[in-house]
Structure formats: structure tokens, C-alpha cells
mmCIF file of C-alpha atoms in Angstrom:
data_model
loop_
_atom_site.group_PDB
_atom_site.id
_atom_site.type_symbol
_atom_site.label_atom_id
_atom_site.label_comp_id
_atom_site.label_asym_id
_atom_site.label_seq_id
_atom_site.Cartn_x
_atom_site.Cartn_y
_atom_site.Cartn_z
ATOM 1 C CA MET A 1 165.024 107.073 23.126
ATOM 2 C CA PRO A 2 161.501 106.351 24.285
ATOM 3 C CA ALA A 3 158.945 109.069 23.819
ATOM 4 C CA PRO A 4 158.086 111.081 27.003
ATOM 5 C CA SER A 5 155.224 109.679 28.973
ATOM 6 C CA ARG A 6 151.891 111.489 29.258
ATOM 7 C CA LEU A 7 149.101 110.991 31.814
ATOM 8 C CA MET A 8 146.211 108.806 30.691
ATOM 9 C CA LEU A 9 143.735 108.726 33.572
ATOM 10 C CA THR A 10 140.934 106.253 34.009
ATOM 11 C CA SER A 11 138.379 106.709 36.794
ATOM 12 C CA VAL A 12 136.802 103.549 38.441
ATOM 13 C CA ASP A 13 134.085 103.744 41.171
ATOM 14 C CA VAL A 14 135.014 100.643 43.213
ATOM 15 C CA ALA A 15 138.028 98.304 42.994
ATOM 16 C CA SER A 16 140.161 96.190 45.254
ATOM 17 C CA SER A 17 142.834 98.841 44.847
ATOM 18 C CA SER A 18 144.105 101.279 42.189
ATOM 19 C CA SER A 19 147.383 99.486 42.092
ATOM 20 C CA ASP A 20 145.772 96.177 41.320
ATOM 21 C CA LEU A 21 144.198 97.961 38.205
ATOM 22 C CA ALA A 22 147.439 99.353 37.293
ATOM 23 C CA TRP A 23 149.287 96.083 37.487
ATOM 24 C CA GLN A 24 146.607 94.400 35.410
ATOM 25 C CA ALA A 25 147.064 97.122 32.803
ATOM 26 C CA ALA A 26 150.823 96.617 32.916
ATOM 27 C CA VAL A 27 150.376 92.848 32.107
ATOM 28 C CA ASP A 28 148.081 93.918 29.262
ATOM 29 C CA GLY A 29 150.881 96.035 27.850
ATOM 30 C CA ALA A 30 149.683 99.490 28.987
ATOM 31 C CA PRO A 31 152.126 102.316 28.321
ATOM 32 C CA SER A 32 153.919 104.452 30.930
ATOM 33 C CA GLY A 33 151.669 107.165 32.276
ATOM 34 C CA SER A 34 148.509 104.961 32.491
ATOM 35 C CA ALA A 35 146.753 105.940 35.751
ATOM 36 C CA TYR A 36 143.878 104.679 37.701
ATOM 37 C CA LEU A 37 141.677 106.668 40.138
ATOM 38 C CA VAL A 38 139.381 104.652 42.417
ATOM 39 C CA GLY A 39 136.497 106.104 44.355
ATOM 40 C CA GLU A 40 136.490 103.411 46.940
ATOM 41 C CA GLN A 41 139.059 100.652 47.553
ATOM 42 C CA THR A 42 138.002 97.409 49.222
ATOM 43 C CA ALA A 43 141.594 96.185 49.817
ATOM 44 C CA GLY A 44 143.896 99.172 49.830
ATOM 45 C CA ARG A 45 147.405 98.623 51.072
ATOM 46 C CA GLY A 46 150.249 100.681 52.398
ATOM 47 C CA ARG A 47 153.925 100.255 53.184
ATOM 48 C CA ARG A 48 155.261 97.059 54.840
ATOM 49 C CA GLY A 49 151.895 95.285 54.345
ATOM 50 C CA ALA A 50 149.841 97.724 56.308
ATOM 51 C CA ALA A 51 146.165 98.231 55.359
ATOM 52 C CA TRP A 52 145.314 101.719 53.965
ATOM 53 C CA SER A 53 141.944 103.220 54.933
ATOM 54 C CA SER A 54 140.134 103.757 51.716
ATOM 55 C CA ALA A 55 136.728 105.225 52.467
ATOM 56 C CA ARG A 56 134.898 107.146 49.753
ATOM 57 C CA GLY A 57 136.066 110.789 49.449
ATOM 58 C CA GLY A 58 139.837 110.289 49.280
ATOM 59 C CA MET A 59 142.188 110.282 46.313
ATOM 60 C CA TYR A 60 143.368 106.746 45.604
ATOM 61 C CA LEU A 61 145.567 106.986 42.488
ATOM 62 C CA SER A 62 148.088 104.566 40.934
ATOM 63 C CA VAL A 63 150.359 105.507 38.067
ATOM 64 C CA LEU A 64 152.126 102.885 35.905
ATOM 65 C CA LEU A 65 155.659 103.931 34.937
ATOM 66 C CA ARG A 66 158.240 102.356 32.750
ATOM 67 C CA PRO A 67 161.220 104.641 33.401
ATOM 68 C CA ALA A 68 164.417 104.245 31.354
ATOM 69 C CA ILE A 69 166.617 103.776 34.331
ATOM 70 C CA PRO A 70 168.196 100.637 35.945
ATOM 71 C CA SER A 71 166.224 99.026 38.694
ATOM 72 C CA GLN A 72 168.784 100.239 41.325
ATOM 73 C CA ALA A 73 167.478 103.837 40.629
ATOM 74 C CA PHE A 74 163.858 102.893 41.264
ATOM 75 C CA PHE A 75 164.244 104.001 44.994
ATOM 76 C CA GLY A 76 164.281 107.591 43.881
ATOM 77 C CA LEU A 77 160.832 107.446 42.444
ATOM 78 C CA SER A 78 159.193 107.342 45.843
ATOM 79 C CA PHE A 79 160.953 110.668 46.672
ATOM 80 C CA VAL A 80 159.981 112.078 43.362
ATOM 81 C CA ALA A 81 156.308 111.118 44.020
ATOM 82 C CA ALA A 82 156.442 112.641 47.538
ATOM 83 C CA LEU A 83 157.701 115.880 46.210
ATOM 84 C CA ALA A 84 155.105 115.968 43.432
ATOM 85 C CA ILE A 85 152.016 115.421 45.766
ATOM 86 C CA ARG A 86 153.601 117.754 48.370
ATOM 87 C CA ALA A 87 153.713 120.565 45.926
ATOM 88 C CA GLU A 88 150.149 120.069 44.856
ATOM 89 C CA LEU A 89 148.933 119.981 48.406
ATOM 90 C CA ALA A 90 150.909 123.047 49.401
ATOM 91 C CA ALA A 91 149.348 124.946 46.500
ATOM 92 C CA ARG A 92 145.887 124.083 47.842
ATOM 93 C CA LEU A 93 146.654 124.606 51.540
ATOM 94 C CA PRO A 94 148.607 127.910 51.590
ATOM 95 C CA ALA A 95 147.961 128.506 55.323
ATOM 96 C CA HIS A 96 149.808 125.313 56.252
ATOM 97 C CA ASP A 97 153.329 123.885 56.110
ATOM 98 C CA VAL A 98 153.150 120.693 54.170
ATOM 99 C CA MET A 99 156.132 118.605 55.132
ATOM 100 C CA LEU A 100 157.763 115.313 54.225
ATOM 101 C CA LYS A 101 158.454 112.314 56.522
ATOM 102 C CA TRP A 102 160.990 109.844 55.438
ATOM 103 C CA PRO A 103 160.744 108.123 53.041
ATOM 104 C CA ASN A 104 157.500 109.321 51.424
ATOM 105 C CA ASP A 105 154.720 110.304 53.848
ATOM 106 C CA VAL A 106 153.200 113.814 53.688
ATOM 107 C CA LEU A 107 152.341 115.654 56.903
ATOM 108 C CA VAL A 108 150.328 118.682 57.697
ATOM 109 C CA GLY A 109 150.004 120.070 61.263
ATOM 110 C CA GLY A 110 151.498 116.934 62.789
ATOM 111 C CA GLY A 111 149.047 114.653 61.131
ATOM 112 C CA LYS A 112 149.411 112.248 58.078
ATOM 113 C CA ILE A 113 147.591 113.520 55.052
ATOM 114 C CA CYS A 114 149.174 111.239 52.383
ATOM 115 C CA GLY A 115 151.018 107.936 51.908
ATOM 116 C CA ILE A 116 152.776 106.450 49.012
ATOM 117 C CA LEU A 117 153.521 102.852 48.100
ATOM 118 C CA LEU A 118 156.062 102.026 45.387
ATOM 119 C CA GLU A 119 155.880 98.520 43.800
ATOM 120 C CA ALA A 120 158.266 97.302 41.086
ATOM 121 C CA ARG A 121 158.004 94.223 38.894
ATOM 122 C CA GLY A 122 160.658 93.805 36.143
ATOM 123 C CA ASP A 123 161.015 97.153 34.260
ATOM 124 C CA ALA A 124 157.604 98.440 35.425
ATOM 125 C CA VAL A 125 156.820 100.496 38.541
ATOM 126 C CA VAL A 126 153.443 101.347 39.988
ATOM 127 C CA VAL A 127 153.267 104.395 42.273
ATOM 128 C CA GLY A 128 150.180 104.250 44.459
ATOM 129 C CA THR A 129 149.215 107.415 46.303
ATOM 130 C CA GLY A 130 146.471 107.893 48.922
ATOM 131 C CA VAL A 131 145.434 111.283 50.053
ATOM 132 C CA ASN A 132 142.842 112.038 52.750
ATOM 133 C CA ILE A 133 140.617 114.632 51.199
ATOM 134 C CA ALA A 134 137.427 114.161 53.182
ATOM 135 C CA PRO A 135 137.969 113.616 56.988
ATOM 136 C CA VAL A 136 138.839 110.036 57.913
ATOM 137 C CA VAL A 137 139.257 108.067 61.234
ATOM 138 C CA SER A 138 142.835 107.320 62.170
ATOM 139 C CA PRO A 139 143.606 103.595 61.752
ATOM 140 C CA ALA A 140 144.087 101.667 64.965
ATOM 141 C CA GLY A 141 147.721 101.728 66.164
ATOM 142 C CA ALA A 142 148.615 104.597 63.779
ATOM 143 C CA ARG A 143 151.773 106.429 64.927
ATOM 144 C CA LEU A 144 150.267 109.778 63.597
ATOM 145 C CA PRO A 145 146.698 110.957 63.504
ATOM 146 C CA ALA A 146 145.043 111.100 60.110
ATOM 147 C CA ILE A 147 144.319 114.634 58.899
ATOM 148 C CA SER A 148 142.454 115.644 55.722
ATOM 149 C CA VAL A 149 142.532 118.357 53.007
ATOM 150 C CA HIS A 150 139.101 119.523 53.910
ATOM 151 C CA GLU A 151 139.932 119.853 57.640
ATOM 152 C CA CYS A 152 142.926 122.050 56.597
ATOM 153 C CA GLY A 153 140.709 124.495 54.580
ATOM 154 C CA GLY A 154 140.833 122.888 51.113
ATOM 155 C CA SER A 155 137.078 122.538 50.913
ATOM 156 C CA ASP A 156 136.981 122.901 47.103
ATOM 157 C CA VAL A 157 139.618 120.091 46.440
ATOM 158 C CA THR A 158 138.154 116.952 44.721
ATOM 159 C CA PRO A 159 139.817 113.608 44.040
ATOM 160 C CA VAL A 160 139.601 114.032 40.258
ATOM 161 C CA ASP A 161 141.129 117.518 40.223
ATOM 162 C CA LEU A 162 143.987 116.504 42.580
ATOM 163 C CA ALA A 163 144.615 113.339 40.629
ATOM 164 C CA GLU A 164 144.807 115.094 37.271
ATOM 165 C CA HIS A 165 147.298 117.776 38.486
ATOM 166 C CA TYR A 166 149.336 115.463 40.590
ATOM 167 C CA GLY A 167 149.456 112.729 37.952
ATOM 168 C CA ARG A 168 150.780 115.140 35.271
ATOM 169 C CA SER A 169 153.324 116.568 37.716
ATOM 170 C CA LEU A 170 154.475 113.073 38.703
ATOM 171 C CA VAL A 171 155.065 112.061 35.075
ATOM 172 C CA ALA A 172 157.014 115.233 34.330
ATOM 173 C CA ARG A 173 159.151 114.886 37.475
ATOM 174 C CA VAL A 174 159.891 111.303 36.662
ATOM 175 C CA GLU A 175 161.147 112.388 33.173
ATOM 176 C CA ASP A 176 163.291 114.911 34.992
ATOM 177 C CA TYR A 177 164.625 112.303 37.310
ATOM 178 C CA VAL A 178 165.517 110.024 34.386
ATOM 179 C CA GLN A 179 167.576 112.819 32.874
ATOM 180 C CA ARG A 180 169.150 114.364 35.995
ATOM 181 C CA GLY A 181 169.319 111.682 38.607
ATOM 182 C CA PHE A 182 168.715 111.783 42.432
ATOM 183 C CA ALA A 183 170.942 114.731 43.403
ATOM 184 C CA PRO A 184 168.431 117.515 42.743
ATOM 185 C CA VAL A 185 165.641 115.379 44.146
ATOM 186 C CA ARG A 186 167.584 114.813 47.302
ATOM 187 C CA LEU A 187 168.120 118.539 47.776
ATOM 188 C CA GLU A 188 164.540 119.475 47.281
ATOM 189 C CA TRP A 189 163.342 116.793 49.567
ATOM 190 C CA LEU A 190 165.542 117.978 52.384
ATOM 191 C CA ARG A 191 164.110 121.466 52.087
ATOM 192 C CA HIS A 192 160.739 120.092 53.016
ATOM 193 C CA CYS A 193 161.768 117.459 55.638
ATOM 194 C CA ALA A 194 159.815 117.433 58.852
ATOM 195 C CA HIS A 195 162.573 115.895 61.056
ATOM 196 C CA ILE A 196 165.925 117.176 59.726
ATOM 197 C CA GLY A 197 168.110 117.930 62.782
ATOM 198 C CA GLY A 198 165.650 116.246 65.091
ATOM 199 C CA GLN A 199 165.992 113.272 67.363
ATOM 200 C CA VAL A 200 164.176 110.309 65.766
ATOM 201 C CA ARG A 201 163.437 106.638 66.451
ATOM 202 C CA VAL A 202 163.127 104.228 63.520
ATOM 203 C CA SER A 203 161.439 100.889 63.890
ATOM 204 C CA THR A 204 163.495 98.811 61.467
ATOM 205 C CA GLY A 205 162.943 95.255 62.658
ATOM 206 C CA ALA A 206 166.685 94.790 62.108
ATOM 207 C CA ASN A 207 169.170 93.151 64.496
ATOM 208 C CA VAL A 208 169.373 96.043 66.866
ATOM 209 C CA PRO A 209 167.944 96.384 70.431
ATOM 210 C CA ASP A 210 164.130 96.254 70.233
ATOM 211 C CA GLY A 211 164.372 96.564 66.469
ATOM 212 C CA VAL A 212 164.794 100.315 66.980
ATOM 213 C CA THR A 213 167.541 102.689 65.796
ATOM 214 C CA ALA A 214 167.721 106.144 67.337
ATOM 215 C CA GLY A 215 169.609 109.312 66.770
ATOM 216 C CA MET A 216 169.738 112.719 65.083
ATOM 217 C CA PHE A 217 168.394 112.793 61.594
ATOM 218 C CA VAL A 218 171.328 114.499 59.779
ATOM 219 C CA ASP A 219 170.844 113.728 56.052
ATOM 220 C CA ILE A 220 169.709 111.300 53.426
ATOM 221 C CA ASP A 221 172.382 109.494 51.464
ATOM 222 C CA ALA A 222 172.820 109.316 47.608
ATOM 223 C CA ASP A 223 170.767 106.133 47.613
ATOM 224 C CA GLY A 224 167.928 107.590 49.777
ATOM 225 C CA ALA A 225 169.072 105.861 52.991
ATOM 226 C CA LEU A 226 168.331 107.738 56.275
ATOM 227 C CA LEU A 227 171.531 108.946 58.009
ATOM 228 C CA LEU A 228 171.292 109.052 61.826
ATOM 229 C CA ARG A 229 174.063 110.209 64.279
ATOM 230 C CA ASP A 230 173.913 108.454 67.685
ATOM 231 C CA ASP A 231 174.966 109.892 71.037
ATOM 232 C CA ALA A 232 178.504 108.549 70.453
ATOM 233 C CA GLY A 233 178.819 110.292 67.189
ATOM 234 C CA HIS A 234 178.465 107.200 65.022
ATOM 235 C CA LEU A 235 176.664 107.543 61.774
ATOM 236 C CA ASP A 236 174.035 104.830 61.049
ATOM 237 C CA ARG A 237 172.452 104.211 57.660
ATOM 238 C CA VAL A 238 168.829 103.118 57.743
ATOM 239 C CA THR A 239 167.312 101.805 54.485
ATOM 240 C CA THR A 240 163.823 100.886 55.703
ATOM 241 C CA GLY A 241 161.660 101.443 58.716
ATOM 242 C CA ASP A 242 158.975 103.751 60.290
ATOM 243 C CA VAL A 243 160.254 107.038 61.567
ATOM 244 C CA GLU A 244 159.078 108.613 64.782
ATOM 245 C CA LEU A 245 160.179 112.174 65.641
ATOM 246 C CA MET A 246 160.681 112.492 69.377
ATOM 247 C CA GLY A 247 158.580 115.321 70.738
ATOM 248 C CA GLY A 248 156.994 116.045 67.424
ATOM 249 C CA PRO A 249 155.577 114.659 64.129
#
């Protein structure tokens, strides 16, 4: 059995992206737990090819993982990462409810404070996490306003401190996921879901009217899929898309 991973954090002032550094390290044979914190990204990226605002003052961290699980189970790592960063932010922002938006955005006060990008190649996975620590301008066309840790009262939080604590938590939680599977992750994630029981619209790009599926968010499936119940009572499974909560975050 492989030895448990430990966090090995490298800080870089400027790079195209922290995930680019992690993937280069993977090619060079770096072990699981190798992590890269970048002060400023010149080509940060988000889910579905979106750009990620990467001005100086945020936490831009990517962690290389080589989990001993089949590739079909990689989906759960994005939920694991969301739970790990949510817990760290909640500990630093006790006056706020820190919630999760499917599949792995983190919300505070109706604004997006964190996004996560999971990339897999072969048996390696890179988890890229961007947290707005200093105030940032919301990207054009963003569905949710950007909000920052400092705006929420976490004035003493720094990128390095958050990266070290989150990175260690992520590595530990991944080891637990390898041992116990998705079931406990799913239950914990649902406890912090921002839109459970709410009416949502999901822009999927799939072969549905306007590329949008709508209904009541009732659950997530054993494979992480979003389960929506439409007005006729039919249950729809959504595996990818951008969620919008009608009348809320």
C-alpha cells in the first residue's frame, strides 16, 4: 500500500497558473501532495474553460494527487476539496454561513468566494483552488458577485496561512476518501449545500430547451450527479453545468 501523502508546499511569485506548475511537476515525477502557491497568475483558468481573475492578494493553490482509486472515482475529489476549503473558511469567518454550490463553488453572503478546478491525466489529479482573500472585481458576465475574505471580516487571513492549512486538510481528506468512499463525503456536502430544496436552473448545454434544465434540487447521486425534480415530478440527473438558484444564490 502506498505511503500516506503529505503536503509539500512551494511558493512562486508569478506564474501562468499554479496548475501549470503542478502538471510540470507531475511530468517530472513529483509525489502526491506536491503543492504550488502562486502570488499572481497570468493565465488562471476556471471550470468549462472560463478565465479566473488572479490579481495579487488571492490564494491560488494547486495540489498534485496520485490517489489509489480508479479514475471513475476521481469525481469525488472535487467534493472533497470543496469541503476542505469550506471548513477552513468557516473557521476564519465565524460570523458568516459558508455554503457550497454544486459541484464545488464556495459562497458567502450570496457571493462567490472560492472556485475549484479538477484536472486528471492518467493516474494523476491536480486540484486547483482559487480563493478571493483581498477584494476583487467581479468578472464580466459572472452569475454571482465576487466576495472576499477580507470583506467578510477575515482581515488577518493570508494566502500562505490559508494554503498551508487547506492543503494539509485536503491531503488528509483525500486519504479518508480513498479508504471510505463517497458516501460520507456526500452526506457532509449536503449539510452545507446552498440550494437543497430550492428551485434551480442549470445551464448544461445539453439537448434540452435553451440548454437549461430546471427543477427542485433534491439530492446528489452516488456519483455526484445533481438530482432535480421537475414540475411533473420527473427526476432529472445533471452531470455538468452551471447552477443558478432562483431567487437566491
